Amino acid sequence: MPQKLKRERDSSRGSIESDRRRMLQGLRVLVVEDVGMVAMALKSMLEELGCELVGMAARLREAEEMARHEQLDGVLLDLNLGGQFAYPVADILKERDIPFIIMSGYDASQLRPELAGFPNMQKPFKREELEAMILQVFCSRRMQDEGAPVPPLQSALAKGPLKTQGELEAAVCLGMCRFQQEYIGRGPRNVQAHLLGNLLLVRVQGVLTAAEQRLVETADVEQGRDLVKQVRKLLIETARKQVDSMIQLITGVTVDSMHHDISTVTGEEIVIFTLRETPTFRETKK
């Protein structure tokens, strides 16, 4: 590539990145999400973007209070909070003229009619798409107040990746720890994640609860072992949608398949995610 074209391309990318950072810096955002690992992934993403996380609400009453009283530039709103619809929160935000993005497994036709036209990200969603929508929905008013043009959606997407490979793997480890704590009731002793092309291997150690260990040690060891394996498989399959959303939010890539096994001897659990493509990440400086 000719040096002049390369310099122009790099200059254009730098300008886009500078505009993006300026728009997002200090943006006050509330996260309304009842799945802990998804909420933590959103928290990490917002902090990387330079936004100010006002709070994370997992229950309807808490979300209503924060939506009513906090100074907000935007809200990421999960419509289903522990079985309760968050429509009252949406009503408060509309009344206060606070922009929000609906994060939901429902499509527009399933939403309450007056919400059908609001920005809606169906779960699971891609990280890049959510970042671009945050720029468009939450930042447009700020840009208009400054008299600056709002960058088009493609400009918002034309930025480099934010994480290194190590940072992606560390974020996956944190998410899997949260999953173990919330769904199993016990945090693991250690978690390791390894990104190998489009394969994401997660190794979780020290996961067996005291009850599971006693079950394995019963007179019929084989039956106890099979029961533990079946229950663990059922638990992760039941939460598959949330786990996929968490992995996709961190890596920016859709999960195609998941494979799982656990050793009742060592207490080690292995989860392998097959991703649709290899995630992009920032190269570390040598």
XYZ file of C-alpha atoms in Angstrom:
286
model
C 0.000 0.000 0.000
C 1.421 3.448 -0.903
C 2.611 5.336 2.172
C 0.331 8.313 1.456
C -2.798 6.125 1.369
C -1.675 4.317 4.500
C -1.183 7.625 6.344
C -4.596 8.862 5.211
C -6.240 5.613 6.339
C -4.517 5.704 9.727
C -5.429 9.376 10.139
C -9.079 8.629 9.330
C -9.181 5.766 11.832
C -7.571 7.980 14.462
C -10.161 10.696 13.883
C -13.043 8.218 14.166
C -11.603 6.768 17.360
C -11.113 10.263 18.825
C -14.722 11.232 18.041
C -16.000 8.003 19.566
C -14.036 8.504 22.790
C -15.166 12.114 23.082
C -18.821 11.186 22.653
C -18.736 8.358 25.179
C -16.505 9.930 27.838
C -18.443 10.409 31.078
C -21.748 9.201 29.608
C -23.937 8.286 32.621
C -25.493 4.859 31.997
C -27.727 2.630 34.122
C -27.734 -1.144 33.525
C -31.005 -2.941 34.312
C -30.212 -6.668 34.039
C -30.983 -9.573 36.389
C -28.392 -12.059 35.075
C -25.206 -11.311 37.005
C -22.679 -12.490 34.427
C -24.331 -10.481 31.642
C -24.506 -7.415 33.913
C -20.792 -7.744 34.744
C -19.895 -8.085 31.058
C -21.915 -4.928 30.316
C -20.204 -3.139 33.209
C -16.778 -4.046 31.838
C -17.703 -2.917 28.332
C -19.112 0.438 29.493
C -16.029 1.180 31.589
C -13.770 0.416 28.618
C -15.800 2.816 26.497
C -15.210 5.564 29.053
C -18.822 5.688 30.255
C -19.759 6.301 33.881
C -21.739 3.375 35.285
C -24.420 4.915 37.507
C -25.544 1.543 38.836
C -26.757 -1.986 38.107
C -30.335 -2.890 39.016
C -31.459 -6.519 39.052
C -34.953 -6.079 40.548
C -37.956 -4.066 39.397
C -38.344 -1.836 42.478
C -34.637 -0.998 42.505
C -34.709 -0.211 38.777
C -37.763 2.044 39.195
C -36.080 4.029 41.985
C -32.895 4.578 40.012
C -34.775 5.432 36.812
C -36.866 7.985 38.725
C -34.133 9.731 40.707
C -30.728 9.324 39.017
C -29.237 11.714 36.476
C -28.924 9.523 33.379
C -27.793 9.831 29.777
C -29.100 6.394 28.866
C -30.301 3.019 30.156
C -29.646 -0.552 29.015
C -32.976 -2.169 29.908
C -33.716 -5.874 30.225
C -37.495 -6.233 30.059
C -37.720 -9.399 32.169
C -36.430 -9.003 35.734
C -36.865 -12.221 37.661
C -40.212 -12.888 35.998
C -41.465 -9.283 36.330
C -41.790 -7.120 33.236
C -39.883 -3.839 33.442
C -42.579 -1.815 31.658
C -42.928 0.606 34.649
C -39.217 1.437 34.258
C -39.723 2.172 30.553
C -42.682 4.421 31.424
C -40.545 6.429 33.893
C -37.758 6.825 31.341
C -40.211 7.994 28.673
C -41.723 10.494 31.092
C -38.245 11.857 31.937
C -37.211 11.794 28.260
C -34.223 9.530 28.989
C -33.142 7.366 26.019
C -32.988 3.610 26.562
C -32.103 0.465 24.663
C -34.278 -2.587 25.252
C -32.171 -5.742 25.686
C -34.551 -8.626 25.265
C -35.240 -12.044 23.836
C -38.483 -10.669 22.423
C -38.797 -9.293 18.912
C -40.572 -6.014 18.212
C -43.916 -7.713 17.517
C -43.958 -9.204 21.053
C -43.333 -5.903 22.843
C -46.014 -3.655 24.265
C -47.239 -1.607 21.251
C -45.887 1.743 22.501
C -42.409 0.199 22.925
C -42.245 -1.493 19.533
C -40.529 1.518 17.938
C -37.835 1.911 20.609
C -34.247 0.705 20.027
C -34.202 -3.021 20.662
C -31.251 -5.431 20.857
C -32.339 -9.059 20.771
C -30.361 -11.437 22.980
C -27.840 -12.749 22.276
C -26.320 -9.691 20.597
C -22.900 -8.775 19.276
C -20.672 -6.454 21.252
C -19.930 -4.228 18.230
C -23.638 -3.792 17.481
C -24.418 -2.786 21.064
C -21.529 -0.303 21.154
C -22.727 1.239 17.879
C -26.292 1.498 19.177
C -25.085 3.151 22.410
C -23.320 5.749 20.274
C -26.397 6.346 18.158
C -29.060 6.329 20.898
C -27.279 7.823 23.905
C -24.828 10.208 22.227
C -26.931 11.789 19.477
C -28.464 14.331 21.866
C -25.039 15.292 23.221
C -23.692 15.780 19.693
C -26.721 17.856 18.681
C -26.314 20.068 21.772
C -22.702 20.676 20.706
C -23.786 21.428 17.152
C -21.696 18.512 15.871
C -22.896 15.961 13.293
C -23.775 12.523 14.622
C -21.410 9.956 13.061
C -23.160 7.340 10.916
C -23.527 3.806 12.215
C -20.724 2.461 10.048
C -18.316 5.044 11.449
C -19.189 3.886 14.931
C -18.369 0.341 13.936
C -15.150 1.199 12.137
C -12.973 1.245 15.233
C -10.330 -1.159 16.376
C -10.977 -3.864 18.988
C -10.715 -2.740 22.589
C -9.326 -5.882 24.239
C -6.138 -7.873 23.926
C -6.409 -11.663 23.794
C -5.412 -11.834 27.468
C -8.103 -9.315 28.403
C -10.739 -11.314 26.505
C -9.694 -14.489 28.331
C -9.708 -12.707 31.720
C -13.225 -11.368 31.078
C -14.422 -14.894 30.230
C -12.899 -16.179 33.501
C -14.784 -13.526 35.477
C -18.042 -14.365 33.705
C -17.688 -18.098 34.352
C -16.928 -17.410 38.035
C -20.171 -15.464 38.270
C -22.037 -18.317 36.588
C -20.693 -20.848 39.087
C -21.629 -18.620 42.022
C -25.143 -17.815 40.833
C -26.266 -21.122 39.328
C -24.243 -23.668 41.309
C -24.013 -21.788 44.597
C -20.246 -22.126 44.902
C -17.392 -20.231 43.297
C -14.577 -22.273 41.731
C -11.028 -22.454 43.107
C -9.531 -21.441 39.773
C -10.671 -20.598 36.233
C -8.551 -20.520 33.087
C -9.666 -19.529 29.576
C -7.746 -20.158 26.371
C -8.718 -18.698 23.000
C -7.455 -20.971 20.217
C -8.645 -19.586 16.904
C -12.418 -19.968 16.931
C -12.319 -22.358 19.921
C -12.685 -21.014 23.455
C -11.622 -23.532 26.105
C -12.595 -22.840 29.723
C -11.062 -24.928 32.515
C -12.775 -24.592 35.908
C -11.170 -26.231 38.943
C -12.555 -26.991 42.393
C -16.208 -26.840 41.420
C -17.733 -29.777 43.337
C -19.899 -28.832 46.300
C -19.704 -30.808 49.571
C -23.028 -32.482 48.739
C -21.759 -33.566 45.314
C -18.561 -34.965 46.843
C -20.586 -37.012 49.341
C -22.808 -38.275 46.538
C -19.766 -39.443 44.560
C -18.450 -41.254 47.644
C -21.657 -43.249 48.206
C -21.710 -47.038 48.095
C -22.701 -47.018 44.428
C -19.900 -44.796 43.160
C -20.839 -45.172 39.513
C -24.442 -44.096 40.138
C -23.312 -41.104 42.219
C -20.842 -40.049 39.530
C -23.475 -40.290 36.794
C -25.969 -38.260 38.836
C -23.461 -35.448 39.392
C -22.556 -35.366 35.691
C -26.235 -35.318 34.648
C -27.154 -32.508 37.049
C -24.155 -30.383 36.009
C -24.958 -30.872 32.334
C -28.612 -29.965 32.939
C -27.644 -26.808 34.870
C -25.383 -25.438 32.152
C -27.841 -26.387 29.391
C -30.656 -24.612 31.282
C -28.547 -21.454 31.432
C -27.223 -21.887 27.887
C -28.854 -18.722 26.544
C -27.330 -16.556 29.287
C -23.914 -18.187 28.942
C -23.955 -17.698 25.158
C -24.953 -14.040 25.613
C -22.093 -13.481 28.039
C -19.498 -15.094 25.734
C -20.824 -13.227 22.701
C -20.817 -9.895 24.539
C -17.180 -10.397 25.585
C -15.792 -11.759 22.309
C -18.119 -10.049 19.834
C -18.674 -13.405 18.098
C -21.710 -15.719 18.027
C -21.441 -19.087 19.824
C -22.219 -21.970 17.453
C -21.919 -24.879 19.891
C -20.922 -25.762 23.433
C -19.373 -28.976 24.784
C -19.160 -29.811 28.474
C -17.691 -32.458 30.793
C -16.737 -32.721 34.461
C -14.430 -35.058 36.394
C -15.907 -36.240 39.682
C -12.422 -37.417 40.704
C -10.508 -34.119 40.338
C -13.455 -31.717 40.523
C -12.395 -30.173 37.227
C -14.923 -28.950 34.665
C -14.163 -28.313 31.000
C -16.386 -26.183 28.732
C -15.498 -25.697 25.057
C -17.265 -23.063 22.963
C -17.106 -23.231 19.179
C -17.361 -19.663 17.890
C -18.641 -18.735 14.459
C -15.329 -17.040 13.681
C -12.072 -16.114 15.372
C -12.552 -13.009 17.564
C -10.524 -9.934 16.682
C -8.374 -8.467 19.423
C -5.701 -5.851 19.916
C -2.145 -7.071 19.529
C 0.037 -6.512 22.579
C 3.214 -4.495 22.165
C 6.404 -6.561 22.352
